Amino acid sequence: MRTLVTGGAGFLGSHLCERLLDDGHEVICLDNFYSGRRSNVIHLVANPRFELMRHDIVEPILLEVDRIFHLACPASPIHYQYNPVKTIKTSVMGTINMLGLAKRVRARILLSSTSEVYGDPLVHPQPESYWGNVNPIGVRSCYDEGKRVAECLMMDYHRQNRVAIRIVRIFNTYGPRMAADDGRVISSFCVAALKGEPLDVYGDGSQTRSFAYVSDIIEGLVRMMDAPEITGPINVGNPVEVSILELARLVMELAQSSSAIVFKQARPDDPMRRQPDITAARRLLGWEPRTPLREGLARTFDYFRAELAGGQAAAGAHPAPAYRPA
Ligand code: NAD
Ligand code: UDP
Protein backbone atom coordinates (compact mmCIF):
# COMPACT_ATOMS: atom_id res chain seq x y z
CA MET A 1 0.00 0.00 0.00
CA ARG A 2 1.46 3.39 -1.01
CA THR A 3 0.11 6.05 1.31
CA LEU A 4 0.36 9.83 1.08
CA VAL A 5 0.30 11.85 4.31
CA THR A 6 -0.22 15.58 3.72
CA GLY A 7 1.03 17.62 6.67
CA GLY A 8 3.19 14.61 7.52
CA ALA A 9 5.93 16.68 9.19
CA GLY A 10 3.49 18.16 11.70
CA PHE A 11 2.54 16.96 15.16
CA LEU A 12 -0.12 14.39 14.23
CA GLY A 13 1.28 13.70 10.76
CA SER A 14 4.69 12.62 12.04
CA HIS A 15 3.14 10.09 14.44
CA LEU A 16 0.92 8.83 11.64
CA CYS A 17 3.89 8.37 9.25
CA GLU A 18 5.66 6.36 11.95
CA ARG A 19 2.61 4.18 12.53
CA LEU A 20 2.05 3.53 8.81
CA LEU A 21 5.69 2.53 8.31
CA ASP A 22 5.36 0.15 11.28
CA ASP A 23 2.28 -1.32 9.56
CA GLY A 24 4.31 -1.98 6.40
CA HIS A 25 3.12 0.89 4.17
CA GLU A 26 5.21 2.87 1.72
CA VAL A 27 4.79 6.44 2.97
CA ILE A 28 5.09 9.72 1.06
CA CYS A 29 5.19 12.57 3.55
CA LEU A 30 4.30 15.86 1.92
CA ASP A 31 4.68 19.17 3.77
CA ASN A 32 5.49 22.83 3.15
CA PHE A 33 6.96 23.16 6.68
CA TYR A 34 4.64 26.03 7.55
CA SER A 35 4.04 24.73 11.07
CA GLY A 36 5.76 21.34 10.76
CA ARG A 37 9.45 20.53 11.11
CA ARG A 38 11.92 18.26 9.40
CA SER A 39 13.12 17.24 12.86
CA ASN A 40 9.72 15.57 13.47
CA VAL A 41 10.43 13.00 10.76
CA ILE A 42 14.22 13.06 10.46
CA HIS A 43 14.42 9.66 12.19
CA LEU A 44 12.31 8.17 9.38
CA VAL A 45 14.36 9.45 6.45
CA ALA A 46 16.72 6.45 6.39
CA ASN A 47 13.77 4.07 5.95
CA PRO A 48 13.63 2.99 2.28
CA ARG A 49 9.81 2.96 2.42
CA PHE A 50 9.71 6.64 3.49
CA GLU A 51 9.89 9.67 1.21
CA LEU A 52 9.82 13.29 2.38
CA MET A 53 8.66 15.92 -0.14
CA ARG A 54 8.48 19.68 0.28
CA HIS A 55 5.29 20.74 -1.46
CA ASP A 56 2.49 23.23 -0.85
CA ILE A 57 -0.89 21.56 -1.40
CA VAL A 58 -2.36 24.82 -2.66
CA GLU A 59 -0.55 23.78 -5.87
CA PRO A 60 -1.68 20.59 -7.65
CA ILE A 61 0.59 17.54 -7.61
CA LEU A 62 0.70 14.31 -9.61
CA LEU A 63 1.47 11.15 -7.62
CA GLU A 64 0.49 7.48 -7.78
CA VAL A 65 -0.90 6.50 -4.38
CA ASP A 66 -3.51 4.12 -2.96
CA ARG A 67 -4.48 6.13 0.10
CA ILE A 68 -4.33 9.74 1.21
CA PHE A 69 -4.39 10.91 4.82
CA HIS A 70 -5.06 14.60 4.28
CA LEU A 71 -3.84 16.42 7.39
CA ALA A 72 -2.11 19.50 5.95
CA CYS A 73 -3.43 22.64 7.68
CA PRO A 74 -2.04 24.70 10.53
CA ALA A 75 -4.00 23.70 13.63
CA SER A 76 -3.05 25.99 16.50
CA PRO A 77 -4.80 29.39 16.70
CA ILE A 78 -1.55 31.40 16.55
CA HIS A 79 -0.43 29.47 13.47
CA TYR A 80 -3.72 29.54 11.59
CA GLN A 81 -4.38 33.20 12.45
CA TYR A 82 -0.86 34.30 11.44
CA ASN A 83 -1.84 34.14 7.75
CA PRO A 84 -5.60 33.51 7.69
CA VAL A 85 -5.93 33.83 3.91
CA LYS A 86 -3.29 31.13 3.48
CA THR A 87 -5.12 28.97 6.04
CA ILE A 88 -8.37 29.06 4.12
CA LYS A 89 -6.56 28.53 0.79
CA THR A 90 -4.94 25.44 2.31
CA SER A 91 -8.31 24.05 3.43
CA VAL A 92 -10.20 24.89 0.25
CA MET A 93 -7.72 24.78 -2.67
CA GLY A 94 -5.56 22.18 -0.92
CA THR A 95 -8.53 19.88 -0.34
CA ILE A 96 -9.72 20.32 -3.95
CA ASN A 97 -6.23 19.35 -5.14
CA MET A 98 -6.11 16.28 -2.91
CA LEU A 99 -9.63 15.23 -3.94
CA GLY A 100 -8.69 15.71 -7.59
CA LEU A 101 -5.70 13.44 -7.03
CA ALA A 102 -7.85 10.86 -5.21
CA LYS A 103 -10.36 10.91 -8.06
CA ARG A 104 -7.69 10.49 -10.75
CA VAL A 105 -5.84 7.59 -9.12
CA ARG A 106 -8.92 6.12 -7.37
CA ALA A 107 -7.33 6.51 -3.93
CA ARG A 108 -9.26 6.45 -0.68
CA ILE A 109 -8.92 9.82 1.09
CA LEU A 110 -9.33 10.71 4.77
CA LEU A 111 -9.77 14.33 5.88
CA SER A 112 -8.63 15.36 9.36
CA SER A 113 -11.50 17.68 10.17
CA THR A 114 -12.01 19.18 13.59
CA SER A 115 -14.33 19.74 16.53
CA GLU A 116 -14.08 23.41 15.48
CA VAL A 117 -16.82 22.73 12.93
CA TYR A 118 -19.14 22.80 15.98
CA GLY A 119 -17.91 26.33 16.84
CA ASP A 120 -19.14 27.46 20.27
CA PRO A 121 -21.58 24.56 20.59
CA LEU A 122 -25.14 24.93 21.79
CA VAL A 123 -25.50 21.13 22.06
CA HIS A 124 -23.42 19.28 24.65
CA PRO A 125 -21.71 16.85 24.25
CA GLN A 126 -21.42 17.21 20.48
CA PRO A 127 -22.74 14.36 18.28
CA GLU A 128 -21.90 14.27 14.56
CA SER A 129 -25.51 15.21 13.74
CA TYR A 130 -25.06 18.67 15.32
CA TRP A 131 -24.57 21.37 12.66
CA GLY A 132 -22.61 23.73 14.88
CA ASN A 133 -22.57 27.36 15.93
CA VAL A 134 -19.72 29.01 14.04
CA ASN A 135 -19.10 32.74 13.65
CA PRO A 136 -18.54 33.04 9.89
CA ILE A 137 -16.66 36.37 10.12
CA GLY A 138 -14.55 36.01 13.26
CA VAL A 139 -10.81 35.46 13.75
CA ARG A 140 -11.28 31.67 13.99
CA SER A 141 -13.38 31.49 10.81
CA CYS A 142 -10.43 30.93 8.46
CA TYR A 143 -9.91 27.62 10.22
CA ASP A 144 -13.48 26.66 11.22
CA GLU A 145 -15.14 27.64 7.97
CA GLY A 146 -12.18 26.31 5.98
CA LYS A 147 -12.72 22.88 7.51
CA ARG A 148 -16.48 23.10 6.98
CA VAL A 149 -15.87 23.79 3.28
CA ALA A 150 -13.33 20.94 3.20
CA GLU A 151 -16.00 18.57 4.58
CA CYS A 152 -18.48 19.85 2.01
CA LEU A 153 -15.95 19.23 -0.79
CA MET A 154 -15.32 15.71 0.47
CA MET A 155 -19.04 14.93 0.43
CA ASP A 156 -19.55 16.48 -3.02
CA TYR A 157 -16.64 14.57 -4.59
CA HIS A 158 -18.11 11.44 -3.02
CA ARG A 159 -21.66 12.06 -4.30
CA GLN A 160 -20.63 13.43 -7.71
CA ASN A 161 -17.51 11.37 -8.50
CA ARG A 162 -17.81 8.35 -6.20
CA VAL A 163 -14.50 9.17 -4.49
CA ALA A 164 -14.03 6.90 -1.44
CA ILE A 165 -13.90 9.35 1.47
CA ARG A 166 -13.48 9.30 5.23
CA ILE A 167 -14.12 12.37 7.41
CA VAL A 168 -12.81 12.38 10.97
CA ARG A 169 -13.58 15.23 13.38
CA ILE A 170 -10.61 15.33 15.73
CA PHE A 171 -10.97 16.93 19.17
CA ASN A 172 -8.07 18.59 21.08
CA THR A 173 -5.05 16.32 20.94
CA TYR A 174 -1.72 16.56 22.79
CA GLY A 175 1.56 14.69 23.17
CA PRO A 176 5.21 14.60 22.11
CA ARG A 177 6.17 16.70 19.03
CA MET A 178 3.71 19.48 19.72
CA ALA A 179 5.67 22.65 18.99
CA ALA A 180 6.64 24.29 22.28
CA ASP A 181 5.71 27.71 20.91
CA ASP A 182 2.43 26.81 19.18
CA GLY A 183 0.34 28.60 21.82
CA ARG A 184 -1.94 25.60 22.35
CA VAL A 185 -2.95 25.23 25.94
CA ILE A 186 -1.11 22.00 26.79
CA SER A 187 2.19 23.00 25.18
CA SER A 188 1.97 26.49 26.71
CA PHE A 189 1.15 25.24 30.21
CA CYS A 190 3.77 22.45 30.18
CA VAL A 191 6.56 24.73 28.96
CA ALA A 192 5.62 27.52 31.39
CA ALA A 193 5.45 25.09 34.33
CA LEU A 194 8.85 23.59 33.46
CA LYS A 195 10.43 27.05 33.13
CA GLY A 196 8.80 28.31 36.34
CA GLU A 197 6.99 31.00 34.34
CA PRO A 198 3.32 31.99 34.86
CA LEU A 199 0.56 29.90 33.29
CA ASP A 200 -1.71 32.31 31.37
CA VAL A 201 -5.37 31.33 31.62
CA TYR A 202 -7.54 33.20 29.10
CA GLY A 203 -10.81 34.32 30.68
CA ASP A 204 -11.80 32.84 34.04
CA GLY A 205 -10.70 29.31 33.09
CA SER A 206 -14.23 27.86 33.29
CA GLN A 207 -14.22 27.04 29.57
CA THR A 208 -13.75 23.32 28.95
CA ARG A 209 -11.95 21.05 26.51
CA SER A 210 -11.57 17.26 26.24
CA PHE A 211 -7.98 16.23 25.58
CA ALA A 212 -6.91 13.05 23.79
CA TYR A 213 -3.41 11.60 23.74
CA VAL A 214 -1.83 11.44 20.29
CA SER A 215 -1.46 7.64 20.01
CA ASP A 216 -5.19 7.19 20.70
CA ILE A 217 -6.08 9.60 17.90
CA ILE A 218 -3.67 7.93 15.45
CA GLU A 219 -5.35 4.60 16.19
CA GLY A 220 -8.73 6.20 15.44
CA LEU A 221 -7.50 7.61 12.11
CA VAL A 222 -6.04 4.26 11.02
CA ARG A 223 -9.22 2.38 11.96
CA MET A 224 -11.37 4.88 10.10
CA MET A 225 -9.23 4.62 6.96
CA ASP A 226 -9.35 0.82 7.11
CA ALA A 227 -13.07 0.58 7.83
CA PRO A 228 -15.19 -0.54 4.87
CA GLU A 229 -18.11 1.56 3.61
CA ILE A 230 -17.98 4.44 6.10
CA THR A 231 -17.79 8.06 5.01
CA GLY A 232 -18.30 9.74 8.38
CA PRO A 233 -18.07 12.38 9.66
CA ILE A 234 -17.08 10.64 12.84
CA ASN A 235 -15.87 12.20 16.12
CA VAL A 236 -12.52 11.02 17.45
CA GLY A 237 -11.61 12.46 20.83
CA ASN A 238 -11.51 11.79 24.55
CA PRO A 239 -14.87 12.42 26.24
CA VAL A 240 -13.25 13.29 29.60
CA GLU A 241 -13.97 17.02 29.90
CA VAL A 242 -11.87 19.39 32.04
CA SER A 243 -11.95 23.12 32.61
CA ILE A 244 -8.87 25.08 31.61
CA LEU A 245 -8.36 26.11 35.25
CA GLU A 246 -8.48 22.43 36.35
CA LEU A 247 -5.96 21.66 33.62
CA ALA A 248 -3.64 24.45 34.84
CA ARG A 249 -3.77 23.03 38.39
CA LEU A 250 -3.13 19.49 37.17
CA VAL A 251 -0.12 20.60 35.11
CA MET A 252 1.31 22.46 38.14
CA GLU A 253 0.83 19.38 40.32
CA LEU A 254 2.45 16.97 37.84
CA ALA A 255 5.37 19.33 37.18
CA GLN A 256 5.72 20.07 40.90
CA SER A 257 5.93 23.64 39.72
CA SER A 258 5.65 26.79 41.77
CA SER A 259 4.54 28.87 38.75
CA ALA A 260 1.72 31.35 39.25
CA ILE A 261 -1.63 31.05 37.46
CA VAL A 262 -2.40 34.41 35.82
CA PHE A 263 -5.79 35.30 34.33
CA LYS A 264 -5.67 37.13 30.97
CA GLN A 265 -8.35 38.61 28.73
CA ALA A 266 -10.52 35.90 27.11
CA ARG A 267 -9.77 35.13 23.45
CA PRO A 268 -12.40 36.23 20.91
CA ASP A 269 -14.92 33.52 19.95
CA ASP A 270 -13.30 31.06 22.37
CA PRO A 271 -15.69 28.08 22.56
CA MET A 272 -16.99 27.71 26.13
CA ARG A 273 -17.54 23.93 26.20
CA ARG A 274 -16.34 21.05 24.12
CA GLN A 275 -16.82 17.31 24.60
CA PRO A 276 -17.12 14.66 21.92
CA ASP A 277 -19.96 12.20 21.75
CA ILE A 278 -18.03 9.12 20.56
CA THR A 279 -20.94 6.68 20.38
CA ALA A 280 -20.43 6.31 16.61
CA ALA A 281 -16.67 5.67 16.87
CA ARG A 282 -17.28 3.04 19.57
CA ARG A 283 -19.96 1.31 17.52
CA LEU A 284 -18.53 1.56 14.00
CA LEU A 285 -14.78 1.40 14.67
CA GLY A 286 -14.66 -0.40 18.02
CA TRP A 287 -12.49 2.55 19.08
CA GLU A 288 -12.20 4.53 22.27
CA PRO A 289 -9.30 6.40 23.88
CA ARG A 290 -7.15 4.45 26.33
CA THR A 291 -4.70 6.99 27.77
CA PRO A 292 -5.74 8.85 30.93
CA LEU A 293 -4.86 12.57 30.98
CA ARG A 294 -2.37 12.20 33.85
CA GLU A 295 -0.47 9.46 32.03
CA GLY A 296 -0.44 11.32 28.71
CA LEU A 297 0.66 14.53 30.39
CA ALA A 298 3.53 12.72 32.14
CA ARG A 299 4.80 11.50 28.75
CA THR A 300 4.35 14.97 27.27
CA PHE A 301 6.36 16.48 30.12
CA ASP A 302 9.20 14.05 29.40
CA TYR A 303 9.22 15.27 25.80
CA PHE A 304 9.21 18.99 26.66
CA ARG A 305 11.88 18.48 29.33
CA ALA A 306 14.15 16.92 26.70
CA GLU A 307 13.30 19.65 24.16
CA LEU A 308 14.06 22.43 26.62
CA ALA A 309 17.27 20.73 27.74
CA GLY A 310 18.36 20.50 24.09
CA GLY A 311 17.56 24.18 23.58
CA GLN A 312 15.51 23.28 20.51
CA ALA A 313 12.07 24.09 21.82
CA ALA A 314 11.21 26.48 19.00
CA ALA A 315 13.65 25.24 16.37
CA GLY A 316 12.22 24.99 12.89
CA ALA A 317 8.69 26.05 13.77
CA HIS A 318 7.12 28.73 11.64
CA PRO A 319 7.77 32.09 13.28
CA ALA A 320 4.45 33.29 14.58
CA PRO A 321 3.80 36.43 16.62
CA ALA A 322 2.70 36.05 20.22
CA TYR A 323 -1.08 35.83 20.35
CA ARG A 324 -2.62 39.13 21.41
CA PRO A 325 -6.32 39.10 22.32
CA ALA A 326 -8.19 41.84 20.39
P1 NAD B 1 0.47 20.86 12.75
O1 NAD B 1 0.44 22.34 12.50
O2 NAD B 1 1.52 20.32 13.65
O3 NAD B 1 0.53 20.06 11.38
C1 NAD B 1 0.02 20.54 10.17
C2 NAD B 1 1.04 20.25 9.09
O4 NAD B 1 0.53 20.70 7.82
C3 NAD B 1 2.36 21.00 9.32
O5 NAD B 1 3.43 20.11 9.18
C4 NAD B 1 2.35 22.08 8.24
O6 NAD B 1 3.65 22.48 7.87
C5 NAD B 1 1.57 21.39 7.13
N1 NAD B 1 0.93 22.34 6.20
C6 NAD B 1 0.20 23.43 6.50
N2 NAD B 1 -0.21 24.05 5.38
C7 NAD B 1 0.27 23.32 4.34
C8 NAD B 1 0.20 23.46 2.93
N3 NAD B 1 -0.44 24.48 2.35
N4 NAD B 1 0.84 22.53 2.17
C9 NAD B 1 1.52 21.50 2.72
N5 NAD B 1 1.63 21.33 4.06
C10 NAD B 1 1.00 22.23 4.87
O7 NAD B 1 -0.99 20.47 13.29
P2 NAD B 1 -1.53 19.09 13.85
O8 NAD B 1 -1.96 19.32 15.24
O9 NAD B 1 -0.60 18.00 13.54
O10 NAD B 1 -2.86 18.93 12.97
C11 NAD B 1 -2.90 18.08 11.84
C12 NAD B 1 -4.30 18.06 11.28
O11 NAD B 1 -5.22 17.60 12.27
C13 NAD B 1 -4.81 19.43 10.82
O12 NAD B 1 -5.55 19.26 9.63
C14 NAD B 1 -5.72 19.85 11.94
O13 NAD B 1 -6.74 20.70 11.48
C15 NAD B 1 -6.27 18.53 12.43
N6 NAD B 1 -6.68 18.61 13.84
C16 NAD B 1 -5.75 18.64 14.83
C17 NAD B 1 -6.17 18.75 16.14
C18 NAD B 1 -5.20 18.79 17.29
O14 NAD B 1 -5.62 18.97 18.44
N7 NAD B 1 -3.92 18.60 17.08
C19 NAD B 1 -7.54 18.83 16.45
C20 NAD B 1 -8.45 18.83 15.39
C21 NAD B 1 -8.01 18.68 14.08
N1 UDP C 1 -5.79 28.74 26.67
C1 UDP C 1 -5.33 29.33 27.83
N2 UDP C 1 -4.00 29.63 27.93
C2 UDP C 1 -3.12 29.36 26.92
C3 UDP C 1 -3.59 28.78 25.74
C4 UDP C 1 -4.94 28.48 25.63
O1 UDP C 1 -6.10 29.59 28.76
O2 UDP C 1 -1.92 29.67 27.10
C5 UDP C 1 -7.21 28.36 26.57
C6 UDP C 1 -7.91 28.89 25.33
O3 UDP C 1 -8.44 30.18 25.58
C7 UDP C 1 -8.97 27.84 25.10
C8 UDP C 1 -8.33 26.55 25.60
O4 UDP C 1 -7.25 26.95 26.45
O5 UDP C 1 -10.10 28.11 25.91
C9 UDP C 1 -7.79 25.66 24.48
O6 UDP C 1 -6.97 26.45 23.63
P1 UDP C 1 -6.14 25.83 22.43
O7 UDP C 1 -5.56 26.97 21.67
O8 UDP C 1 -5.21 24.81 22.95
O9 UDP C 1 -7.22 25.05 21.56
P2 UDP C 1 -8.62 25.46 20.90
O10 UDP C 1 -9.08 26.77 21.48
O11 UDP C 1 -8.36 25.56 19.45
O12 UDP C 1 -9.51 24.35 21.29
Short mmCIF file of C-alpha atoms and ligand atoms in Angstrom, two decimals, residues 6-14 30-37 40 53-59 70-76 79-80 86-87 89-91 94 111-116 143 147 168-174 177-179 182 184 211-212 217 221 236 274 318, ligand 1:
data_model
loop_
_atom_site.label_atom_id
_atom_site.label_comp_id
_atom_site.label_asym_id
_atom_site.label_seq_id
_atom_site.Cartn_x
_atom_site.Cartn_y
_atom_site.Cartn_z
CA THR A 6 -0.22 15.58 3.72
CA GLY A 7 1.03 17.62 6.67
CA GLY A 8 3.19 14.61 7.52
CA ALA A 9 5.93 16.68 9.19
CA GLY A 10 3.49 18.16 11.70
CA PHE A 11 2.54 16.96 15.16
CA LEU A 12 -0.12 14.39 14.23
CA GLY A 13 1.28 13.70 10.76
CA SER A 14 4.69 12.62 12.04
CA LEU A 30 4.30 15.86 1.92
CA ASP A 31 4.68 19.17 3.77
CA ASN A 32 5.49 22.83 3.15
CA PHE A 33 6.96 23.16 6.68
CA TYR A 34 4.64 26.03 7.55
CA SER A 35 4.04 24.73 11.07
CA GLY A 36 5.76 21.34 10.76
CA ARG A 37 9.45 20.53 11.11
CA ASN A 40 9.72 15.57 13.47
CA MET A 53 8.66 15.92 -0.14
CA ARG A 54 8.48 19.68 0.28
CA HIS A 55 5.29 20.74 -1.46
CA ASP A 56 2.49 23.23 -0.85
CA ILE A 57 -0.89 21.56 -1.40
CA VAL A 58 -2.36 24.82 -2.66
CA GLU A 59 -0.55 23.78 -5.87
CA HIS A 70 -5.06 14.60 4.28
CA LEU A 71 -3.84 16.42 7.39
CA ALA A 72 -2.11 19.50 5.95
CA CYS A 73 -3.43 22.64 7.68
CA PRO A 74 -2.04 24.70 10.53
CA ALA A 75 -4.00 23.70 13.63
CA SER A 76 -3.05 25.99 16.50
CA HIS A 79 -0.43 29.47 13.47
CA TYR A 80 -3.72 29.54 11.59
CA LYS A 86 -3.29 31.13 3.48
CA THR A 87 -5.12 28.97 6.04
CA LYS A 89 -6.56 28.53 0.79
CA THR A 90 -4.94 25.44 2.31
CA SER A 91 -8.31 24.05 3.43
CA GLY A 94 -5.56 22.18 -0.92
CA LEU A 111 -9.77 14.33 5.88
CA SER A 112 -8.63 15.36 9.36
CA SER A 113 -11.50 17.68 10.17
CA THR A 114 -12.01 19.18 13.59
CA SER A 115 -14.33 19.74 16.53
CA GLU A 116 -14.08 23.41 15.48
CA TYR A 143 -9.91 27.62 10.22
CA LYS A 147 -12.72 22.88 7.51
CA VAL A 168 -12.81 12.38 10.97
CA ARG A 169 -13.58 15.23 13.38
CA ILE A 170 -10.61 15.33 15.73
CA PHE A 171 -10.97 16.93 19.17
CA ASN A 172 -8.07 18.59 21.08
CA THR A 173 -5.05 16.32 20.94
CA TYR A 174 -1.72 16.56 22.79
CA ARG A 177 6.17 16.70 19.03
CA MET A 178 3.71 19.48 19.72
CA ALA A 179 5.67 22.65 18.99
CA ASP A 182 2.43 26.81 19.18
CA ARG A 184 -1.94 25.60 22.35
CA PHE A 211 -7.98 16.23 25.58
CA ALA A 212 -6.91 13.05 23.79
CA ILE A 217 -6.08 9.60 17.90
CA LEU A 221 -7.50 7.61 12.11
CA VAL A 236 -12.52 11.02 17.45
CA ARG A 274 -16.34 21.05 24.12
CA HIS A 318 7.12 28.73 11.64
P1 NAD B 1 0.47 20.86 12.75
O1 NAD B 1 0.44 22.34 12.50
O2 NAD B 1 1.52 20.32 13.65
O3 NAD B 1 0.53 20.06 11.38
C1 NAD B 1 0.02 20.54 10.17
C2 NAD B 1 1.04 20.25 9.09
O4 NAD B 1 0.53 20.70 7.82
C3 NAD B 1 2.36 21.00 9.32
O5 NAD B 1 3.43 20.11 9.18
C4 NAD B 1 2.35 22.08 8.24
O6 NAD B 1 3.65 22.48 7.87
C5 NAD B 1 1.57 21.39 7.13
N1 NAD B 1 0.93 22.34 6.20
C6 NAD B 1 0.20 23.43 6.50
N2 NAD B 1 -0.21 24.05 5.38
C7 NAD B 1 0.27 23.32 4.34
C8 NAD B 1 0.20 23.46 2.93
N3 NAD B 1 -0.44 24.48 2.35
N4 NAD B 1 0.84 22.53 2.17
C9 NAD B 1 1.52 21.50 2.72
N5 NAD B 1 1.63 21.33 4.06
C10 NAD B 1 1.00 22.23 4.87
O7 NAD B 1 -0.99 20.47 13.29
P2 NAD B 1 -1.53 19.09 13.85
O8 NAD B 1 -1.96 19.32 15.24
O9 NAD B 1 -0.60 18.00 13.54
O10 NAD B 1 -2.86 18.93 12.97
C11 NAD B 1 -2.90 18.08 11.84
C12 NAD B 1 -4.30 18.06 11.28
O11 NAD B 1 -5.22 17.60 12.27
C13 NAD B 1 -4.81 19.43 10.82
O12 NAD B 1 -5.55 19.26 9.63
C14 NAD B 1 -5.72 19.85 11.94
O13 NAD B 1 -6.74 20.70 11.48
C15 NAD B 1 -6.27 18.53 12.43
N6 NAD B 1 -6.68 18.61 13.84
C16 NAD B 1 -5.75 18.64 14.83
C17 NAD B 1 -6.17 18.75 16.14
C18 NAD B 1 -5.20 18.79 17.29
O14 NAD B 1 -5.62 18.97 18.44
N7 NAD B 1 -3.92 18.60 17.08
C19 NAD B 1 -7.54 18.83 16.45
C20 NAD B 1 -8.45 18.83 15.39
C21 NAD B 1 -8.01 18.68 14.08
#
